[in-house]
Amino acid sequence: MSTLVLEDVTKTYGQGANAVEAVRGVSLSVEPGGTLGLIGESGSGKSTLGRICLGAEAFDRGRLLVGGEDFAGFDRERLAEFRRRTSIVLQEPELALNPRRTLGQSVTEPLDIHFPRLPAAERHARAEHALELAHLDPGLWDRYPRELSGGQQQRAGIARAVVTEPEFVVLDEPTASLDLSVRGRILETLRELQERLGLSYLLITHDMATVSALAQRVVVLYKGVAVETGEWREVRANPADEYTRKLLSAVLRVRTTGTTDRA
Ligand SMILES: Nc1ncnc2c1ncn2[C@@H]1O[C@H](COP(=O)(O)OP(=O)(O)O)[C@@H](O)[C@H]1O
Ligand SMILES: [Mg+2]
């Protein structure tokens, strides 16, 4: 897809005494085929920005640009096209999956919505292909979410996100709910899909290993403000902002403790 840009975006929830300024003057860009990491602690405005990038959340100030075109000016046709070309993978796969629908039904659903005129056989074939892309056995087609492991549920969420052949995908904490042993394999699959399908990712996470696995550039958010933006390699090696330094050293402390505990 064309480059996706947020320019000086501000978003407030609620009004008056209840107003929460979730995002303040944030600018970012996601290049075609690239991954931008959006990192920060819980409540810093990451998911809000993810939804804004998908055109799924209104905002007070600033612009969303898709290939240089202002999203606010999209007509119905462009809007429908943008929705077909974008998707999201959520942290909690069980929330993304309807418990009363089989895996096959859940993965076919985005096609029902975005490509309703596709013949049923073609829809089925595409859904099966998406399962294979996400490394799920199509033999699991008739299983319900509760009959799948956590890793398989997350793969189902990934299959749903790619079945429409999107170009831009928001990964909102895609591995946060998973065991450490499963995490690496899911990240591997996400990287492989990016290469095979030419996807651009907005990767939302507070896990630095996840950032390292996927992102080239990062934006560090603190209380809704982008406190640092740059190449991940440089930010990690040489954080300019005090909050980024804290974030990184907190991670290092946790890692060190973890290692000691296991030893
Ligand atoms: N729908 C909403 N209504 C009111 N406040 C919200 C809503 N969504 C998020 N917020 C608030 O906006 C801030 C940022 O939330 P969020 O974007 O979910 O952060 P993150 O994903 O980094 O945890 C938080 O203070 C949160 O409570
Ligand atoms: Mg969030």
Short mmCIF file of C-alpha atoms and ligand atoms in Angstrom, two decimals:
data_model
loop_
_atom_site.label_atom_id
_atom_site.label_comp_id
_atom_site.label_asym_id
_atom_site.label_seq_id
_atom_site.Cartn_x
_atom_site.Cartn_y
_atom_site.Cartn_z
CA MET A 1 0.00 0.00 0.00
CA SER A 2 0.95 3.59 -0.24
CA THR A 3 2.58 5.20 2.78
CA LEU A 4 0.24 5.77 5.69
CA VAL A 5 0.83 8.97 7.64
CA LEU A 6 -0.57 10.57 10.77
CA GLU A 7 0.10 14.28 11.03
CA ASP A 8 -0.11 15.99 14.40
CA VAL A 9 -3.08 13.95 15.60
CA THR A 10 -4.88 14.73 18.85
CA LYS A 11 -7.71 12.64 20.30
CA THR A 12 -9.79 13.34 23.39
CA TYR A 13 -12.33 10.93 24.88
CA GLY A 14 -15.26 12.37 26.80
CA GLN A 15 -15.96 15.97 27.61
CA GLY A 16 -15.53 18.58 30.32
CA ALA A 17 -14.36 17.20 33.65
CA ASN A 18 -14.38 13.66 32.21
CA ALA A 19 -12.20 14.49 29.21
CA VAL A 20 -9.18 12.23 28.66
CA GLU A 21 -6.60 13.41 26.19
CA ALA A 22 -5.51 10.00 24.93
CA VAL A 23 -3.25 11.22 22.09
CA ARG A 24 -1.53 14.60 21.81
CA GLY A 25 0.01 15.88 18.60
CA VAL A 26 1.34 12.54 17.36
CA SER A 27 2.89 12.21 13.90
CA LEU A 28 4.05 8.90 12.42
CA SER A 29 4.40 7.12 9.12
CA VAL A 30 4.32 3.50 7.99
CA GLU A 31 6.17 2.77 4.77
CA PRO A 32 4.98 0.16 2.24
CA GLY A 33 6.31 -3.26 3.28
CA GLY A 34 7.80 -1.81 6.47
CA THR A 35 7.08 -2.14 10.17
CA LEU A 36 6.72 0.76 12.54
CA GLY A 37 6.84 -0.22 16.21
CA LEU A 38 4.57 1.78 18.50
CA ILE A 39 5.79 1.24 22.03
CA GLY A 40 4.74 2.51 25.42
CA GLU A 41 3.15 1.37 28.65
CA SER A 42 -0.52 0.53 29.13
CA GLY A 43 -2.79 3.56 28.68
CA SER A 44 -0.28 5.55 26.62
CA GLY A 45 -2.63 5.75 23.61
CA LYS A 46 -1.30 2.91 21.42
CA SER A 47 -4.59 1.19 20.59
CA THR A 48 -6.27 4.54 20.02
CA LEU A 49 -3.61 5.38 17.42
CA GLY A 50 -3.99 1.94 15.86
CA ARG A 51 -7.72 2.50 15.37
CA ILE A 52 -7.10 6.01 14.05
CA CYS A 53 -4.68 4.60 11.44
CA LEU A 54 -7.45 2.23 10.31
CA GLY A 55 -9.89 5.11 9.92
CA ALA A 56 -11.93 3.45 12.66
CA GLU A 57 -11.76 6.23 15.25
CA ALA A 58 -12.57 9.90 14.85
CA PHE A 59 -10.04 12.42 16.15
CA ASP A 60 -10.07 16.11 17.11
CA ARG A 61 -7.12 17.51 15.24
CA GLY A 62 -4.56 16.46 12.62
CA ARG A 63 -4.73 14.34 9.49
CA LEU A 64 -4.66 10.74 8.32
CA LEU A 65 -3.02 10.54 4.90
CA VAL A 66 -3.06 7.45 2.69
CA GLY A 67 -0.63 7.76 -0.19
CA GLY A 68 -0.67 11.51 0.33
CA GLU A 69 -4.48 11.64 0.11
CA ASP A 70 -6.48 12.91 3.07
CA PHE A 71 -8.63 10.10 4.48
CA ALA A 72 -11.25 12.68 5.50
CA GLY A 73 -11.96 13.30 1.81
CA PHE A 74 -12.50 9.64 0.82
CA ASP A 75 -15.78 8.92 -0.96
CA ARG A 76 -17.70 5.69 -0.31
CA GLU A 77 -15.81 3.75 -2.93
CA ARG A 78 -12.35 4.76 -1.67
CA LEU A 79 -13.48 4.08 1.87
CA ALA A 80 -14.63 0.55 0.97
CA GLU A 81 -11.35 -0.06 -0.83
CA PHE A 82 -9.37 1.20 2.19
CA ARG A 83 -11.33 -1.14 4.49
CA ARG A 84 -10.56 -4.10 2.20
CA ARG A 85 -6.87 -3.25 2.24
CA THR A 86 -6.51 -2.88 6.00
CA SER A 87 -7.04 -5.15 8.98
CA ILE A 88 -6.10 -5.73 12.60
CA VAL A 89 -4.78 -8.56 14.75
CA LEU A 90 -5.87 -8.19 18.37
CA GLN A 91 -4.14 -9.19 21.58
CA GLU A 92 -6.96 -11.37 22.84
CA PRO A 93 -7.69 -13.88 20.09
CA GLU A 94 -10.72 -15.22 21.94
CA LEU A 95 -12.29 -11.74 21.70
CA ALA A 96 -11.61 -11.61 17.96
CA LEU A 97 -13.25 -14.99 17.43
CA ASN A 98 -16.95 -15.61 17.83
CA PRO A 99 -17.28 -18.59 20.24
CA ARG A 100 -20.31 -19.86 18.31
CA ARG A 101 -18.53 -19.92 14.96
CA THR A 102 -16.20 -22.56 13.67
CA LEU A 103 -12.67 -21.68 12.63
CA GLY A 104 -13.67 -21.96 8.97
CA GLN A 105 -16.65 -19.64 9.43
CA SER A 106 -14.58 -17.07 11.34
CA VAL A 107 -11.89 -16.97 8.69
CA THR A 108 -14.44 -16.75 5.86
CA GLU A 109 -16.39 -13.91 7.50
CA PRO A 110 -14.19 -11.00 6.32
CA LEU A 111 -14.70 -12.24 2.75
CA ASP A 112 -18.47 -12.32 3.28
CA ILE A 113 -18.24 -8.68 4.35
CA HIS A 114 -15.76 -7.29 1.83
CA PHE A 115 -16.24 -9.60 -1.17
CA PRO A 116 -19.90 -10.66 -0.92
CA ARG A 117 -20.10 -11.47 -4.62
CA LEU A 118 -17.28 -13.97 -4.56
CA PRO A 119 -18.61 -17.48 -5.40
CA ALA A 120 -18.84 -19.75 -2.35
CA ALA A 121 -16.24 -22.20 -3.65
CA GLU A 122 -13.75 -19.39 -4.20
CA ARG A 123 -14.45 -18.01 -0.73
CA HIS A 124 -13.79 -21.42 0.75
CA ALA A 125 -10.56 -21.80 -1.21
CA ARG A 126 -9.32 -18.39 -0.11
CA ALA A 127 -10.13 -19.09 3.53
CA GLU A 128 -8.27 -22.40 3.33
CA HIS A 129 -5.32 -20.63 1.80
CA ALA A 130 -5.36 -18.08 4.65
CA LEU A 131 -5.31 -20.93 7.18
CA GLU A 132 -2.28 -22.38 5.42
CA LEU A 133 -0.57 -18.98 5.36
CA ALA A 134 -1.11 -18.75 9.13
CA HIS A 135 0.20 -22.33 9.52
CA LEU A 136 -3.09 -23.76 10.65
CA ASP A 137 -4.18 -27.19 9.45
CA PRO A 138 -7.31 -26.75 7.27
CA GLY A 139 -8.45 -29.97 8.95
CA LEU A 140 -9.31 -27.75 11.94
CA TRP A 141 -12.02 -26.02 9.85
CA ASP A 142 -14.96 -27.29 11.94
CA ARG A 143 -13.39 -26.64 15.34
CA TYR A 144 -14.77 -24.03 17.71
CA PRO A 145 -12.42 -21.52 19.39
CA ARG A 146 -12.60 -23.35 22.74
CA GLU A 147 -11.26 -26.45 20.97
CA LEU A 148 -8.14 -24.58 19.86
CA SER A 149 -4.96 -23.78 21.81
CA GLY A 150 -3.99 -20.17 22.55
CA GLY A 151 -1.44 -20.24 19.76
CA GLN A 152 -3.96 -21.70 17.31
CA GLN A 153 -6.48 -19.04 18.29
CA GLN A 154 -3.93 -16.31 17.61
CA ARG A 155 -3.14 -17.93 14.26
CA ALA A 156 -6.87 -17.91 13.50
CA GLY A 157 -6.86 -14.17 14.22
CA ILE A 158 -3.94 -13.80 11.83
CA ALA A 159 -5.69 -15.87 9.13
CA ARG A 160 -8.76 -13.64 9.50
CA ALA A 161 -6.58 -10.56 9.14
CA VAL A 162 -4.92 -11.71 5.91
CA VAL A 163 -7.78 -13.53 4.18
CA THR A 164 -8.85 -10.35 2.34
CA GLU A 165 -5.27 -9.88 1.08
CA PRO A 166 -4.75 -6.54 2.87
CA GLU A 167 -1.75 -4.27 2.48
CA PHE A 168 -1.69 -2.62 5.90
CA VAL A 169 -2.20 -4.53 9.16
CA VAL A 170 -2.29 -3.19 12.72
CA LEU A 171 -0.83 -5.74 15.13
CA ASP A 172 -2.18 -4.70 18.54
CA GLU A 173 -0.02 -6.56 21.09
CA PRO A 174 -0.13 -9.69 18.89
CA THR A 175 1.79 -11.94 21.27
CA ALA A 176 1.07 -10.44 24.68
CA SER A 177 -1.43 -13.14 25.69
CA LEU A 178 0.77 -16.04 24.61
CA ASP A 179 3.26 -18.27 26.40
CA LEU A 180 6.85 -17.36 25.75
CA SER A 181 7.36 -20.68 23.93
CA VAL A 182 4.65 -19.84 21.37
CA ARG A 183 5.57 -16.17 20.95
CA GLY A 184 8.67 -16.66 18.83
CA ARG A 185 6.86 -18.91 16.36
CA ILE A 186 4.00 -16.46 15.95
CA LEU A 187 6.48 -13.62 15.32
CA GLU A 188 8.19 -15.82 12.76
CA THR A 189 4.86 -16.35 10.98
CA LEU A 190 4.12 -12.62 11.02
CA ARG A 191 7.51 -11.88 9.49
CA GLU A 192 7.05 -14.55 6.84
CA LEU A 193 3.60 -13.21 5.93
CA GLN A 194 4.95 -9.71 5.64
CA GLU A 195 7.51 -10.92 3.13
CA ARG A 196 5.16 -13.14 1.14
CA LEU A 197 2.28 -10.67 0.98
CA GLY A 198 4.23 -7.39 1.05
CA LEU A 199 2.38 -6.20 4.14
CA SER A 200 3.05 -3.01 6.07
CA TYR A 201 2.66 -3.34 9.84
CA LEU A 202 1.92 -0.97 12.65
CA LEU A 203 3.22 -3.08 15.51
CA ILE A 204 1.81 -2.10 18.90
CA THR A 205 3.66 -3.65 21.79
CA HIS A 206 5.43 -3.10 25.08
CA ASP A 207 7.67 -6.12 24.53
CA MET A 208 11.11 -5.13 23.27
CA ALA A 209 11.86 -8.61 21.91
CA THR A 210 8.78 -8.29 19.70
CA VAL A 211 9.97 -4.88 18.51
CA SER A 212 13.40 -6.29 17.70
CA ALA A 213 11.88 -9.20 15.80
CA LEU A 214 9.80 -7.07 13.45
CA ALA A 215 10.28 -3.31 13.52
CA GLN A 216 12.74 -1.13 11.65
CA ARG A 217 11.51 2.16 13.06
CA VAL A 218 9.76 3.00 16.32
CA VAL A 219 7.70 5.69 17.96
CA VAL A 220 7.88 5.75 21.76
CA LEU A 221 4.65 6.98 23.35
CA TYR A 222 4.38 8.39 26.83
CA LYS A 223 0.98 9.59 28.08
CA GLY A 224 -0.24 10.14 24.54
CA VAL A 225 2.84 12.03 23.39
CA ALA A 226 5.46 10.70 20.96
CA VAL A 227 8.60 11.28 23.01
CA GLU A 228 10.99 9.62 20.58
CA THR A 229 10.95 8.53 16.93
CA GLY A 230 13.69 6.83 14.95
CA GLU A 231 15.44 3.70 13.75
CA TRP A 232 14.95 0.98 16.39
CA ARG A 233 18.61 0.01 16.31
CA GLU A 234 19.63 3.55 17.14
CA VAL A 235 16.90 4.21 19.69
CA ARG A 236 17.76 1.00 21.52
CA ALA A 237 21.49 1.65 21.50
CA ASN A 238 21.25 5.35 22.23
CA PRO A 239 17.88 6.47 23.59
CA ALA A 240 17.63 10.25 23.55
CA ASP A 241 14.58 10.53 25.76
CA GLU A 242 14.56 9.86 29.49
CA TYR A 243 11.33 7.84 29.36
CA THR A 244 12.74 5.61 26.60
CA ARG A 245 15.80 5.00 28.73
CA LYS A 246 13.58 3.97 31.65
CA LEU A 247 11.49 1.71 29.43
CA LEU A 248 14.58 -0.03 28.11
CA SER A 249 16.33 -0.37 31.45
CA ALA A 250 13.13 -1.72 33.06
CA VAL A 251 13.09 -4.42 30.40
CA LEU A 252 16.73 -5.21 30.99
CA ARG A 253 16.09 -5.51 34.73
CA VAL A 254 13.19 -7.90 34.18
CA ARG A 255 15.32 -9.99 31.83
CA THR A 256 18.22 -10.17 34.25
CA THR A 257 15.93 -11.20 37.12
CA GLY A 258 14.24 -13.78 34.91
CA THR A 259 17.56 -15.36 34.03
CA THR A 260 18.64 -15.46 37.67
CA ASP A 261 15.33 -17.08 38.68
CA ARG A 262 15.70 -19.82 36.16
CA ALA A 263 19.35 -20.53 36.88
N1 LIG B 1 -13.45 4.38 24.30
C1 LIG B 1 -12.81 5.08 25.25
N2 LIG B 1 -13.49 5.94 26.04
C2 LIG B 1 -12.86 6.65 26.99
N3 LIG B 1 -11.55 6.59 27.24
C3 LIG B 1 -10.82 5.75 26.49
C4 LIG B 1 -11.41 4.95 25.46
N4 LIG B 1 -10.44 4.21 24.88
C5 LIG B 1 -9.29 4.54 25.51
N5 LIG B 1 -9.51 5.46 26.48
C6 LIG B 1 -8.49 6.09 27.35
O1 LIG B 1 -7.49 6.65 26.51
C7 LIG B 1 -6.20 6.38 27.03
C8 LIG B 1 -5.37 5.60 26.03
O2 LIG B 1 -5.96 4.30 25.87
P1 LIG B 1 -5.39 3.24 24.83
O3 LIG B 1 -5.28 3.85 23.50
O4 LIG B 1 -6.24 2.02 24.94
O5 LIG B 1 -3.93 2.94 25.40
P2 LIG B 1 -2.98 1.67 25.23
O6 LIG B 1 -3.43 0.89 24.06
O7 LIG B 1 -1.62 2.24 25.08
O8 LIG B 1 -3.09 0.89 26.51
C9 LIG B 1 -6.41 5.67 28.35
O9 LIG B 1 -6.42 6.63 29.38
C10 LIG B 1 -7.77 5.05 28.19
O10 LIG B 1 -8.40 4.88 29.44
MG MG B 2 -3.99 -1.15 23.91
#
